[in-house]
Coordinates of C-alpha atoms in Angstrom, one line a residue:
Chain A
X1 CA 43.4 16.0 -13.7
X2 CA 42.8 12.3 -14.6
X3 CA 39.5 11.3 -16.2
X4 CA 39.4 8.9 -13.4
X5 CA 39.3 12.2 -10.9
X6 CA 37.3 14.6 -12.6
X7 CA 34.7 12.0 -13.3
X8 CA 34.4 11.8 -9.4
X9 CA 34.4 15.8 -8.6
X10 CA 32.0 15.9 -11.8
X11 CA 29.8 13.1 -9.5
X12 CA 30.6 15.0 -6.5
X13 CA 29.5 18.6 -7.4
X14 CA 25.8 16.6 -9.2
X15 CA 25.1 14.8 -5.6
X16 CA 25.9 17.5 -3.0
X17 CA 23.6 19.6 -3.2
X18 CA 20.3 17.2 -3.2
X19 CA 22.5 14.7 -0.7
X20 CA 23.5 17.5 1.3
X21 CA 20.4 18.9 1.7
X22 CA 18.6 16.0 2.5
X23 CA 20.9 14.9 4.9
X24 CA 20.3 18.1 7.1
X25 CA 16.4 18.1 6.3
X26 CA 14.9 15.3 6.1
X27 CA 17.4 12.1 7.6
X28 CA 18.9 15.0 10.6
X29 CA 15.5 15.4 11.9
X30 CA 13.7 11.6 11.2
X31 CA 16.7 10.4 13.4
X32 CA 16.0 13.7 15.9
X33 CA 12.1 12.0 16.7
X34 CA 13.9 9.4 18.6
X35 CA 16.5 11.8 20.6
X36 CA 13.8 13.9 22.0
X37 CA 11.4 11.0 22.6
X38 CA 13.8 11.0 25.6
X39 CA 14.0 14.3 26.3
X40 CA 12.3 15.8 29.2
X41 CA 9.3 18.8 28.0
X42 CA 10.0 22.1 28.9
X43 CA 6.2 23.4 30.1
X44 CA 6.4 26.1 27.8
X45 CA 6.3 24.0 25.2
X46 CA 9.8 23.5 24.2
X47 CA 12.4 20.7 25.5
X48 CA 13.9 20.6 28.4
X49 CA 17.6 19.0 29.0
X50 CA 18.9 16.4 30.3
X51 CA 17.4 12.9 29.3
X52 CA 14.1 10.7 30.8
X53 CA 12.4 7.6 30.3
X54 CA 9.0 9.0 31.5
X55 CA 7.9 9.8 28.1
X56 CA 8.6 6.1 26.9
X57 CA 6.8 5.3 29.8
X58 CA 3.6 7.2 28.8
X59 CA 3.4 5.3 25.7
X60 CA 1.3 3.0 28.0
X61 CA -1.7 5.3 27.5
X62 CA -4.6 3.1 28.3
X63 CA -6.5 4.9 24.9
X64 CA -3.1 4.0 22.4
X65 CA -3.8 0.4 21.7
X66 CA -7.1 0.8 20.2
X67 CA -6.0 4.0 18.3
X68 CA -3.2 2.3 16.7
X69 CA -5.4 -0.6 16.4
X70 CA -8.3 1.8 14.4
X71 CA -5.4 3.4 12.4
X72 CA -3.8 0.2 10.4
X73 CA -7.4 -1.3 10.3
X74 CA -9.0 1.8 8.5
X75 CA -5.8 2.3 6.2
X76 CA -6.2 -1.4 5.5
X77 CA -10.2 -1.2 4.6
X78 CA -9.6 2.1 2.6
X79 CA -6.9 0.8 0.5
X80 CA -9.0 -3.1 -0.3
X81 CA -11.9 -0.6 -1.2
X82 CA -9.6 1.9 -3.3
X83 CA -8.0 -0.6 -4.8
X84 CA -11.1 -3.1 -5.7
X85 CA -13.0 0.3 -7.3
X86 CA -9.9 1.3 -8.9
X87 CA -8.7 -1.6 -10.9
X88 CA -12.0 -2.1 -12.9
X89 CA -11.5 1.6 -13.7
X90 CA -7.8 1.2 -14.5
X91 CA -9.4 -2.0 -17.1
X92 CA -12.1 0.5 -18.6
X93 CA -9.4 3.5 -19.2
X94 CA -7.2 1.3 -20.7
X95 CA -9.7 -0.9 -23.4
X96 CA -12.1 2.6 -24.5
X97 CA -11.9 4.6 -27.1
X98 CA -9.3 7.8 -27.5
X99 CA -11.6 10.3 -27.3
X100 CA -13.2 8.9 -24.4
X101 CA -10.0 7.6 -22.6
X102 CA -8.3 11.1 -22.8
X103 CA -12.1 12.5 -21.4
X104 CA -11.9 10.2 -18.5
X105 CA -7.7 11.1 -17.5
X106 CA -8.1 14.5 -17.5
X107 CA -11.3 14.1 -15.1
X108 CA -9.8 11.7 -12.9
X109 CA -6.7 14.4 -13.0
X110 CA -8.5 17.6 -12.1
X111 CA -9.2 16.3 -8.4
X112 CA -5.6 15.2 -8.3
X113 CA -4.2 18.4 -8.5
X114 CA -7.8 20.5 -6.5
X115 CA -6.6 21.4 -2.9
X116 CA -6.9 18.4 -0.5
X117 CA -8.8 20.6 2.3
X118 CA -11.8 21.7 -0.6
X119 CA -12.1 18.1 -1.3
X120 CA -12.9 16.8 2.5
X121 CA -14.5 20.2 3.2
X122 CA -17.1 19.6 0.1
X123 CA -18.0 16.2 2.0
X124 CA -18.0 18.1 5.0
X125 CA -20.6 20.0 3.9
X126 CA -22.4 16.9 1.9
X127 CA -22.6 15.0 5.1
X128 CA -23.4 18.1 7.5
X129 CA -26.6 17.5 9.9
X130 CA -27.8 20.5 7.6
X131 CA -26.5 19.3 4.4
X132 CA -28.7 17.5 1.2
X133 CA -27.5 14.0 2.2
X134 CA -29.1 14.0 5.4
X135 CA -32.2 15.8 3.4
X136 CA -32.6 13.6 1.0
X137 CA -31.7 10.6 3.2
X138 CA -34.7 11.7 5.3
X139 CA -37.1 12.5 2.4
X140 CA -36.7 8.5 1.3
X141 CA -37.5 7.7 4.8
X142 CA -33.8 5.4 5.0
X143 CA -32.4 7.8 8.0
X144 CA -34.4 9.1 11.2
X145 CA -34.0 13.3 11.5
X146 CA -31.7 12.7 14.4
X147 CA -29.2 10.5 12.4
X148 CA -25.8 11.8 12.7
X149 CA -23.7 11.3 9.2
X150 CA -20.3 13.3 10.2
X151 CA -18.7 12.7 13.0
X152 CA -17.8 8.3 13.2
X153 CA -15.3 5.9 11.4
X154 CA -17.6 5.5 8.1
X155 CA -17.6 9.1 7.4
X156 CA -13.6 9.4 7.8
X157 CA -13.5 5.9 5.5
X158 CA -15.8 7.4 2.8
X159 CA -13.6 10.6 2.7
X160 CA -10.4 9.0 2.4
X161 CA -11.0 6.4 -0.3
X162 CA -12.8 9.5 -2.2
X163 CA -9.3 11.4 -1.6
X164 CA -7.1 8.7 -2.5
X165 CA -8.7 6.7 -5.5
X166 CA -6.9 9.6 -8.1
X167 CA -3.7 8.2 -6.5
X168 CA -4.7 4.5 -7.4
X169 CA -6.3 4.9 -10.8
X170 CA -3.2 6.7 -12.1
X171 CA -0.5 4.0 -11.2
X172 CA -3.2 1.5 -12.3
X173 CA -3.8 3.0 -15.5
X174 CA -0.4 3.2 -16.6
X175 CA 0.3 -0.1 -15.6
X176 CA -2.9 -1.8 -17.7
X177 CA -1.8 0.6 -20.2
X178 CA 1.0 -1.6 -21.2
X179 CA -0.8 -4.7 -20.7
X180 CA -1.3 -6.6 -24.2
X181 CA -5.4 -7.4 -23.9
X182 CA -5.1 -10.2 -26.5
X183 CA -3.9 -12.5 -23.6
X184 CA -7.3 -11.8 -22.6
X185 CA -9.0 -13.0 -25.1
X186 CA -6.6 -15.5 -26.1
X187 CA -7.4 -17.0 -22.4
X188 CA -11.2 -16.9 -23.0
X189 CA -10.7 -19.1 -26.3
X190 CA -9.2 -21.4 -24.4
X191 CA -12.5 -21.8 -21.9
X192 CA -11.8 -20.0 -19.5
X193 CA -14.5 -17.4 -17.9
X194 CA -14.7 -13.4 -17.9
X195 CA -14.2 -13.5 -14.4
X196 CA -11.0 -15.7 -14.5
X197 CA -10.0 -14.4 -17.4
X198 CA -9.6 -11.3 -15.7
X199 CA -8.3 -12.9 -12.2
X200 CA -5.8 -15.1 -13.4
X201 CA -4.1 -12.6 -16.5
X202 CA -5.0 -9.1 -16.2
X203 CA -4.5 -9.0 -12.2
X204 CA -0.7 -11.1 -12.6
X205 CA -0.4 -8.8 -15.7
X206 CA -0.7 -5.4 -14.0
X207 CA 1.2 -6.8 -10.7
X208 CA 3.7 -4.0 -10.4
X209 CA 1.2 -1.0 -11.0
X210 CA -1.2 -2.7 -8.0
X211 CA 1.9 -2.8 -5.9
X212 CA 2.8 0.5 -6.4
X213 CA -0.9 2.0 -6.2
X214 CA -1.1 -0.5 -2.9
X215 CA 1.8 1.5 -1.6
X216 CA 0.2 4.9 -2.7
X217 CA -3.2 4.6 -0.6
X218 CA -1.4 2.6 2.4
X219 CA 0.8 4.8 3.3
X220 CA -0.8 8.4 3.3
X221 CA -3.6 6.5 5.1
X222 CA -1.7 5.3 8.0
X223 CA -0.5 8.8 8.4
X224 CA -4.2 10.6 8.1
X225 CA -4.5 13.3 10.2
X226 CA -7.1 16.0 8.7
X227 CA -9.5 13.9 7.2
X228 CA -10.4 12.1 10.8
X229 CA -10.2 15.7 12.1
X230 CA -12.3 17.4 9.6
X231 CA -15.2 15.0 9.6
X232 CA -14.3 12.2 12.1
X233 CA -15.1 12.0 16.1
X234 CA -13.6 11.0 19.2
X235 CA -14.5 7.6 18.0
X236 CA -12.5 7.9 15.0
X237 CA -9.5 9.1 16.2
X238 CA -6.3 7.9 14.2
X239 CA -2.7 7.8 15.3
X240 CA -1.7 11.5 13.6
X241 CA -4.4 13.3 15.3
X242 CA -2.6 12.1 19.1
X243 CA 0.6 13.5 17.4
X244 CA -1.4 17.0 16.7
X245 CA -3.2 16.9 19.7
X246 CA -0.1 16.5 22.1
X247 CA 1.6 18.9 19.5
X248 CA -0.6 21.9 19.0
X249 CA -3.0 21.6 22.0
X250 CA -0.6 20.1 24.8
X251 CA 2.3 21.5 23.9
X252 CA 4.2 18.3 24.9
X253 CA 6.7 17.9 22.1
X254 CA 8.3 14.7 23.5
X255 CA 5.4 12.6 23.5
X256 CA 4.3 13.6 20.4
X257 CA 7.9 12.5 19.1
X258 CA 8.0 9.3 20.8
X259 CA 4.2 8.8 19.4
X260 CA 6.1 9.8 15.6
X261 CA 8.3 7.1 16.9
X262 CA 5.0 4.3 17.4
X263 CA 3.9 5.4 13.5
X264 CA 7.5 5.3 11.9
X265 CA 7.3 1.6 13.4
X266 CA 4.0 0.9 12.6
X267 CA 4.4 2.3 8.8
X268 CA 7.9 0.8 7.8
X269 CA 6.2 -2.6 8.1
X270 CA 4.7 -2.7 5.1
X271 CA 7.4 0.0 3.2
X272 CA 10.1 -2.6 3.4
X273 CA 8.2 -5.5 2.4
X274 CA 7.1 -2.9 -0.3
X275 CA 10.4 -1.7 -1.3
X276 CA 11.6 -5.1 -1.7
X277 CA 9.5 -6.5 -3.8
X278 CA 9.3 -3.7 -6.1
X279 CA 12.9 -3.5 -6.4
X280 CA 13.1 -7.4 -7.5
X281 CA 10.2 -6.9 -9.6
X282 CA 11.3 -3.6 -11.5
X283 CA 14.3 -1.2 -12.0
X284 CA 12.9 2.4 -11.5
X285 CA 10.4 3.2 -9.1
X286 CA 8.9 6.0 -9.5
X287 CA 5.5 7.1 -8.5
X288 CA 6.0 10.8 -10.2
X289 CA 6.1 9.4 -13.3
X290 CA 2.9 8.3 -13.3
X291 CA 1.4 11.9 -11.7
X292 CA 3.5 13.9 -14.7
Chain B
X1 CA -14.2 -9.9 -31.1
X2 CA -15.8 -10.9 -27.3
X3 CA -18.4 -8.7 -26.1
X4 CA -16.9 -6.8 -23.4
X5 CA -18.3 -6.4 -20.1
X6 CA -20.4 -3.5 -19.2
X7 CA -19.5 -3.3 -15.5
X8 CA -16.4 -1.6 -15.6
X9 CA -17.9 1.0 -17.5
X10 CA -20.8 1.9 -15.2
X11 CA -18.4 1.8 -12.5
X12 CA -16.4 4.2 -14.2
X13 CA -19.2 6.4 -14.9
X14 CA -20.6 6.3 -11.0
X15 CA -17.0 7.4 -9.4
X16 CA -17.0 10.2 -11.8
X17 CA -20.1 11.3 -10.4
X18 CA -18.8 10.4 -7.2
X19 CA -15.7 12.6 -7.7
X20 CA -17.9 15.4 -9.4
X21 CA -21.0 15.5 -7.1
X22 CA -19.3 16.9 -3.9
X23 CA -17.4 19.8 -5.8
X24 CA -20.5 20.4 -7.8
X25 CA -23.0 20.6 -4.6
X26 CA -19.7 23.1 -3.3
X27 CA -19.7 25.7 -6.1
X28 CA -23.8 25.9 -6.4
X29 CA -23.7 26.4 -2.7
X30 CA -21.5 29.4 -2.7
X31 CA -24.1 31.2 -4.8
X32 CA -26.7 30.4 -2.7
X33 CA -28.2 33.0 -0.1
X34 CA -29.2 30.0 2.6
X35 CA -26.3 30.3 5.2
X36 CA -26.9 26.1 5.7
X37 CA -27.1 25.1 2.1
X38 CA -29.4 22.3 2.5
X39 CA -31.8 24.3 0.4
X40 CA -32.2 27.2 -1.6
X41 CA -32.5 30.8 -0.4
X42 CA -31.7 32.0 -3.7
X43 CA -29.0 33.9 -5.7
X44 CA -26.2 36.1 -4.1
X45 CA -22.6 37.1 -4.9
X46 CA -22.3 38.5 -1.0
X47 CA -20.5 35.3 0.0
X48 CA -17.8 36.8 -2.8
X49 CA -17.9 40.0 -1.7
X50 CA -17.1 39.2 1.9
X51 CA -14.5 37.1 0.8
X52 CA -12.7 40.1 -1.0
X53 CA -13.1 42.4 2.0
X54 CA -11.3 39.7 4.2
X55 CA -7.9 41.3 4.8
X56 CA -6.3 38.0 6.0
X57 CA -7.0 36.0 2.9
X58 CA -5.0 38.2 1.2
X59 CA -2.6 38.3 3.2
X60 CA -2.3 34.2 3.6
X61 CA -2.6 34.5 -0.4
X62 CA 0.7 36.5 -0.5
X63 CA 2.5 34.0 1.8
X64 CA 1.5 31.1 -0.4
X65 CA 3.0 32.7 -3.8
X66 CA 6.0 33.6 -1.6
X67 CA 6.5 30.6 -0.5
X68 CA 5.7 28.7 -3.7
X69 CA 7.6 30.8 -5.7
X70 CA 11.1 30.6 -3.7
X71 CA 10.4 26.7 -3.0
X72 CA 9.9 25.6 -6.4
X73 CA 12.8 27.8 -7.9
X74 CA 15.6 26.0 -5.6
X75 CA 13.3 22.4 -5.4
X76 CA 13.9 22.8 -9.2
X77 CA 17.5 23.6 -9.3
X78 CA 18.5 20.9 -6.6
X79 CA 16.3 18.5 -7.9
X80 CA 17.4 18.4 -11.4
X81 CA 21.4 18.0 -10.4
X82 CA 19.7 14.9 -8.2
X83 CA 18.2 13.4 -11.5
X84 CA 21.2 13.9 -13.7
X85 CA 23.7 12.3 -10.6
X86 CA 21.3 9.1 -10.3
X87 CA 21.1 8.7 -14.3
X88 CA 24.8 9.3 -14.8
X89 CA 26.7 7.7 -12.1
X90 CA 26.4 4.1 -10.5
X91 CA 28.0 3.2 -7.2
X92 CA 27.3 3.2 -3.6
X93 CA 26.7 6.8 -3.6
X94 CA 24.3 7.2 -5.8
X95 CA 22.5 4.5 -4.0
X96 CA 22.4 6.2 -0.7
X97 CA 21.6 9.3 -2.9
X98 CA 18.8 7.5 -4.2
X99 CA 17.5 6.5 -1.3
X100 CA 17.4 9.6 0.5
X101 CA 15.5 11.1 -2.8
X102 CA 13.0 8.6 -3.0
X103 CA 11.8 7.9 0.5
X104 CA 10.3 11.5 1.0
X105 CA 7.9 10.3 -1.3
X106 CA 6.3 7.2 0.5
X107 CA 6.9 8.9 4.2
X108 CA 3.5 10.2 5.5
X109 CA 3.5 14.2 5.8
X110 CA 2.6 14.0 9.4
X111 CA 6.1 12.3 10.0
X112 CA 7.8 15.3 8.0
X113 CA 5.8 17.8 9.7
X114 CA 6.3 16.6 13.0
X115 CA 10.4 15.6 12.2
X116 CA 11.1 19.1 10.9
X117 CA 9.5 20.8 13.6
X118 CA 11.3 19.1 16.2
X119 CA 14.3 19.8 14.2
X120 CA 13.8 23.9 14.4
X121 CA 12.7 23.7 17.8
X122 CA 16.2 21.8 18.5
X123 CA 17.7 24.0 17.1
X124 CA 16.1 27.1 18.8
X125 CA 15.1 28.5 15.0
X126 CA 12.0 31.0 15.2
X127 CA 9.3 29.3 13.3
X128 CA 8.0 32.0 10.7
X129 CA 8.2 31.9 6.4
X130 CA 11.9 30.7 6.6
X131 CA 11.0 27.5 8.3
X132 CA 7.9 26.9 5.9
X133 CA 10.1 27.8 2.8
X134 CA 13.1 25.3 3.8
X135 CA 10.2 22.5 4.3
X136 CA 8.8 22.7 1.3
X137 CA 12.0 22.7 -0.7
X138 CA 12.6 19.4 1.3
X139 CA 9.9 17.4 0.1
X140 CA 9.9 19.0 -3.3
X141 CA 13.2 18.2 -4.2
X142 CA 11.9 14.1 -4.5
X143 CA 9.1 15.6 -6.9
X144 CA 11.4 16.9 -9.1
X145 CA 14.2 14.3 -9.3
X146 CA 11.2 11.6 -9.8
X147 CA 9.9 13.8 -12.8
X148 CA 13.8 14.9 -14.4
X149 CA 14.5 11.3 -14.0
X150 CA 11.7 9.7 -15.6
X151 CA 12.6 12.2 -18.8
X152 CA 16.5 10.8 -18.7
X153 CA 15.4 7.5 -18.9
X154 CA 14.3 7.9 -22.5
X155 CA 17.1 10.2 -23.2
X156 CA 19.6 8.4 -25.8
X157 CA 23.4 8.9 -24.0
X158 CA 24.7 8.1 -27.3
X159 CA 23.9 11.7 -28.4
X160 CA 26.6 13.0 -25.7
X161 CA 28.9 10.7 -26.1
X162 CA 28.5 11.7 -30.3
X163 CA 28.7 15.4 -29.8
X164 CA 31.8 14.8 -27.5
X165 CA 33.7 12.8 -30.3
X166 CA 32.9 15.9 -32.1
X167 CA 34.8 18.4 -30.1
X168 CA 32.2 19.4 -27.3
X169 CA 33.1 19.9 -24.2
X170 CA 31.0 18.9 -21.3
X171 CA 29.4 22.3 -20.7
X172 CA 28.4 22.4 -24.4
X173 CA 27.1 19.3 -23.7
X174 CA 25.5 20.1 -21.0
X175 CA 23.8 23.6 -21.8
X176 CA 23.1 22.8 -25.9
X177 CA 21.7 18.8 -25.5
X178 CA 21.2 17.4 -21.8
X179 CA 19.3 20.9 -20.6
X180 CA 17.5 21.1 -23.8
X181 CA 16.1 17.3 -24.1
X182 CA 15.2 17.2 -20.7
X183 CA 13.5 20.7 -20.9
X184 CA 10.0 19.7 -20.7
X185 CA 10.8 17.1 -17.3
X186 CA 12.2 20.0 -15.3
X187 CA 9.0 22.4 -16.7
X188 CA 6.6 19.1 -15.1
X189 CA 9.0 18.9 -12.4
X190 CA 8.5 22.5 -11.6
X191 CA 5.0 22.6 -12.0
X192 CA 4.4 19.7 -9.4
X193 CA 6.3 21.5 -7.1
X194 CA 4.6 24.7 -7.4
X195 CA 1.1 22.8 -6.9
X196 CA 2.2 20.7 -4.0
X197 CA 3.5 24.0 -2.3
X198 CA 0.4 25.8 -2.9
X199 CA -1.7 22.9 -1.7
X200 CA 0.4 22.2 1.2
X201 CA -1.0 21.8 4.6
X202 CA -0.1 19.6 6.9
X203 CA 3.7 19.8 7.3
X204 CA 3.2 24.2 7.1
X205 CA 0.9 23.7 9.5
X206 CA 3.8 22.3 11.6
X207 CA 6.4 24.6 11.2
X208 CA 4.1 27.9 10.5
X209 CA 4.8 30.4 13.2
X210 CA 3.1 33.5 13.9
X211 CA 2.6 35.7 10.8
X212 CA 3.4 33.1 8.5
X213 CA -0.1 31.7 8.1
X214 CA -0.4 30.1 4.6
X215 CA -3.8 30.0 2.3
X216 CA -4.1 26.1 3.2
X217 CA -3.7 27.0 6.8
X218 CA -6.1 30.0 6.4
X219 CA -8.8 27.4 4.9
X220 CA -8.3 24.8 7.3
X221 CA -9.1 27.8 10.4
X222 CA -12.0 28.4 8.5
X223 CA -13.1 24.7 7.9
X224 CA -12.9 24.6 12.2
X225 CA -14.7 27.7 12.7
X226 CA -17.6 27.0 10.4
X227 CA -17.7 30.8 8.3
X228 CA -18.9 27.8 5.6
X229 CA -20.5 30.0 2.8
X230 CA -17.3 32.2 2.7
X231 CA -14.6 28.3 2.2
X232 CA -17.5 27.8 -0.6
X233 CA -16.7 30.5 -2.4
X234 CA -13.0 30.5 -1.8
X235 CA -12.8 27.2 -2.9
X236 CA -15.2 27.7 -6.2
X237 CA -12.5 30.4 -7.4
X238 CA -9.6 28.0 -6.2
X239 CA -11.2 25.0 -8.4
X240 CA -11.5 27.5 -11.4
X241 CA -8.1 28.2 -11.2
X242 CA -7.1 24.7 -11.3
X243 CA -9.2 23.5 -13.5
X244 CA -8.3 26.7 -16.0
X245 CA -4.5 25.6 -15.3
X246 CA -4.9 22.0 -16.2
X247 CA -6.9 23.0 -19.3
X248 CA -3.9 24.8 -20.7
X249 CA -1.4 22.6 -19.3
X250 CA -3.2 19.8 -21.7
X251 CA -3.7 22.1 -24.7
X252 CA -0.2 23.2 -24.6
X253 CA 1.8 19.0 -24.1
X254 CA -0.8 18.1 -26.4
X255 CA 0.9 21.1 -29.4
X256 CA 3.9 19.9 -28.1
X257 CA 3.9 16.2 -28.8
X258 CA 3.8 15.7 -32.0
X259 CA 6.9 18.0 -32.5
X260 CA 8.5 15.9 -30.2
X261 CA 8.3 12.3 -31.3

């Protein structure tokens, strides 16, 4: 064999596997939402054949327009409020001491890696009619007894910047981490303020570690499903609890799918954008390496 | 020197307490007697004792490790050939290849859930442990190649391209440098997977069947039906575990590194 040949088998026999596989796994059945979005339902809960519009055509839903609507805008307050609590944090980790910055990782680590259901079902219980916020709330005379704390759009907000901030500060971290603080100062002894200090060199300085944290808290947020479940309301439905509701409870696969359809459209919006400006900006994304 | 700010600090400081607080409130509550846990009824371990008696825990326990344990040993396997194709080779290929690695990552796990599931009921497969274990080897595989590849990128080619000019071949290569040197990538790589597995709900919840219920599942059943005292101590042992694992994990890369370097 040539070099020239067994250089590609050698690429060949590397790729297949992981190409193969996600081929058939993942590509096979994102492209599969849009086949059965025109696919009849079969009423005992599987698909039918032949093909239909009429699901499209449900997509009309009187109720979908605001839920998409309260979807993008609670992703979009969770990640400004992530991100704004975050960065400061990111600044702090990055300037303290050893001892203290190594305390502070492996805190900010441990609810990382704790189950995702403990975490909302703690707040669950926090925010329960029966549970000590609510108490205490009461005690201080700020709430009336028959205040309701679970159950609406600020409950499902609180809960999902409390699960995703781990996933900012990490990203953050290692981005300020290689940020040299002496332009810092360098840019207060030339006049300028703290605050613009901070605005105009450490922001611009950490720019690819904000867009990669931005992309972190965005898009997990747009897909929410438990946490507006868990402690959330009919008021606070979001777009992935429709897709579990027509999957689990109606049975109706094709809606769901052409609903998967509405939030692969909805969520590749920003994901390009993303994607393209991270690749001009560096060479290797990759948000593992900040988690490992 | 400038006097630094104190506000980042005390911001710090309150989102630790922030993070702590709920967790904290959780494990003191699973000792308490009070069914509610908005106040004290005193001590009791019956919540713990109930727990163990619960057949189906154990049995959504076993699934878990099963399911864990197969997933991360192929994620791991498939993954690290993925990492060592995209650091090796160039081309339009590995650019599709790349693509199809990475974007697991940033898509929502509703939209894998719900894709995959479609895709076994297409294909008339019985949902049950096989359709949960194939899942989670999917998204796992982008966990891994992420953490192998981020260890090749400070890996030194030069070494290979040494020990070949010294009569290697590229098996020796492969098993005596590349495996070696990028040893402690696939272990972090493997570890991710194994905790994303365990934690895993949403897409298992998708393509569970009957008989394949998973821990995560289990606790989320629980969460809906309100047995509350029993998830608090559940999740108390759960958070022990993790935080034992992390413990060691950072006593252990912490012996490690100056070896290393």
């Amino acid at each position: 064999m040539t070099p020239t040949r067994r250089r590609f088998w050698g690429e060949c026999s590397l790729t297949a596997p992981s190409m193969l596989w996600l081929l058939v796994f993942f590509l096979l059945p994102t492209l599969i939402i849009l086949a059965i979005a025109l696919k009849p339902a079969d009423p005992s809960g599987g698909i039918a054949d032949g093909w239909t519009w009429h699901t499209l055509f449900s997509l009309r839903n009187p109720n979908y327009p605001e839920i998409i609507f309260r979807t993008v805008w609670l992703s979009a307050v969770t990640t400004t409020i992530t991100l704004a609590v975050a960065i400061p944090i990111a600044y702090y980790i990055a300037r303290c001491k050893p001892w203290k910055r190594d305390l502070v990782l492996f805190l900010t680590i441990i609810p990382f890696w704790t189950s995702f259901l403990i975490r909302i079902f703690a707040w669950k219980a926090v925010l329960h009619p029966d549970g000590i916020l609510k108490s205490i709330l009461v005690f201080c005379h700020l709430a009336s007894p028959g205040t309701l704390l679970l159950y609406r759009p600020e409950a499902v907000l609180l809960v999902m910047v409390y699960t995703e901030l781990p996933f900012a500060i990490l990203p953050l971290y290692a981005a300020a981490e290689k940020f040299d603080f002496s332009l810092i100062e360098a840019a207060m002894d030339l006049g300028a303020g703290r605050l613009r200090a901070f605005f105009s060199v450490f922001i611009p300085g950490i720019y690819n570690g904000l867009l990669s944290a931005c992309l972190m808290v965005l898009i997990p947020s747009i897909g929410s499903y438990v946490i507006p479940d868990v402690v959330g309301g009919i008021g606070s439905q979001m777009i992935g609890n429709v897709i579990a509701q027509r999957t689990f409870v109606d049975r109706n696969l094709p809606a769901a799918s052409a609903l998967a359809a509405v939030l692969t459209l909805v969520m590749i919006i920003p994901l390009i954008y993303f994607l393209r400006i991270k690749k001009s900006a560096d060479s290797g994304p990759t948000p593992a390496k900040e988690v490992v | 020197m400038i006097k630094q700010s104190k506000l980042p600090g005390l911001l710090t400081l309150g989102t630790l307490l922030f993070f702590y607080l709920p967790i904290i409130l959780l494990v003191i509550n699973s000792f308490n007697a009070s069914r509610t846990g908005g106040s004290w009824g005193g001590f009791t371990l019956k919540w713990y004792e109930q727990l163990f008696s619960a057949r189906e825990i154990w049995h959504a326990l076993r699934n878990t490790l099963v399911v864990a344990v197969i997933a991360t040993a192929a994620s791991t396997i498939i993954g690290t050939t993925a990492a060592i194709a995209l650091h090796r080779y160039r081309g339009r290929l590995q650019n599709a290849h790349y693509f199809l690695v990475y974007t697991p990552l940033v898509v929502p796990e509703i939209l894998l859930g719900i894709s995959m599931l479609l895709f076994f009921v297409a294909l008339k497969v019985n949902l049950g442990l096989t359709t949960v274990i194939l899942a989670h080897i999917t998204f796992c595989i982008s966990y891994v190649a992420m953490a192998v590849l981020s260890r090749l990128q400070d890996f030194d080619v030069t070494i290979i391209e040494a020990a070949r000019d010294l009569g290697a071949n590229s098996w020796t290569t492969t098993w005596s440098i590349l495996i070696p040197v990028i040893f402690p990538g696939i272990m972090a790589g493997a570890l991710l997977a194994f905790t994303l597995s365990i934690d895993d709900f949403v897409i298992s919840f998708f393509v569970a069947g009957p008989g394949s219920t998973t821990l995560p599942i289990h606790i989320y059943s629980m969460i809906k039906r309100g047995s509350m005292p029993l998830i608090n101590a559940l999740s108390t042992i759960l958070l022990a575990i993790t935080f034992l694992a992390i413990l060691a994990y950072q006593i252990i890369s912490r012996h490690n590194r100056p070896a290393e370097d």
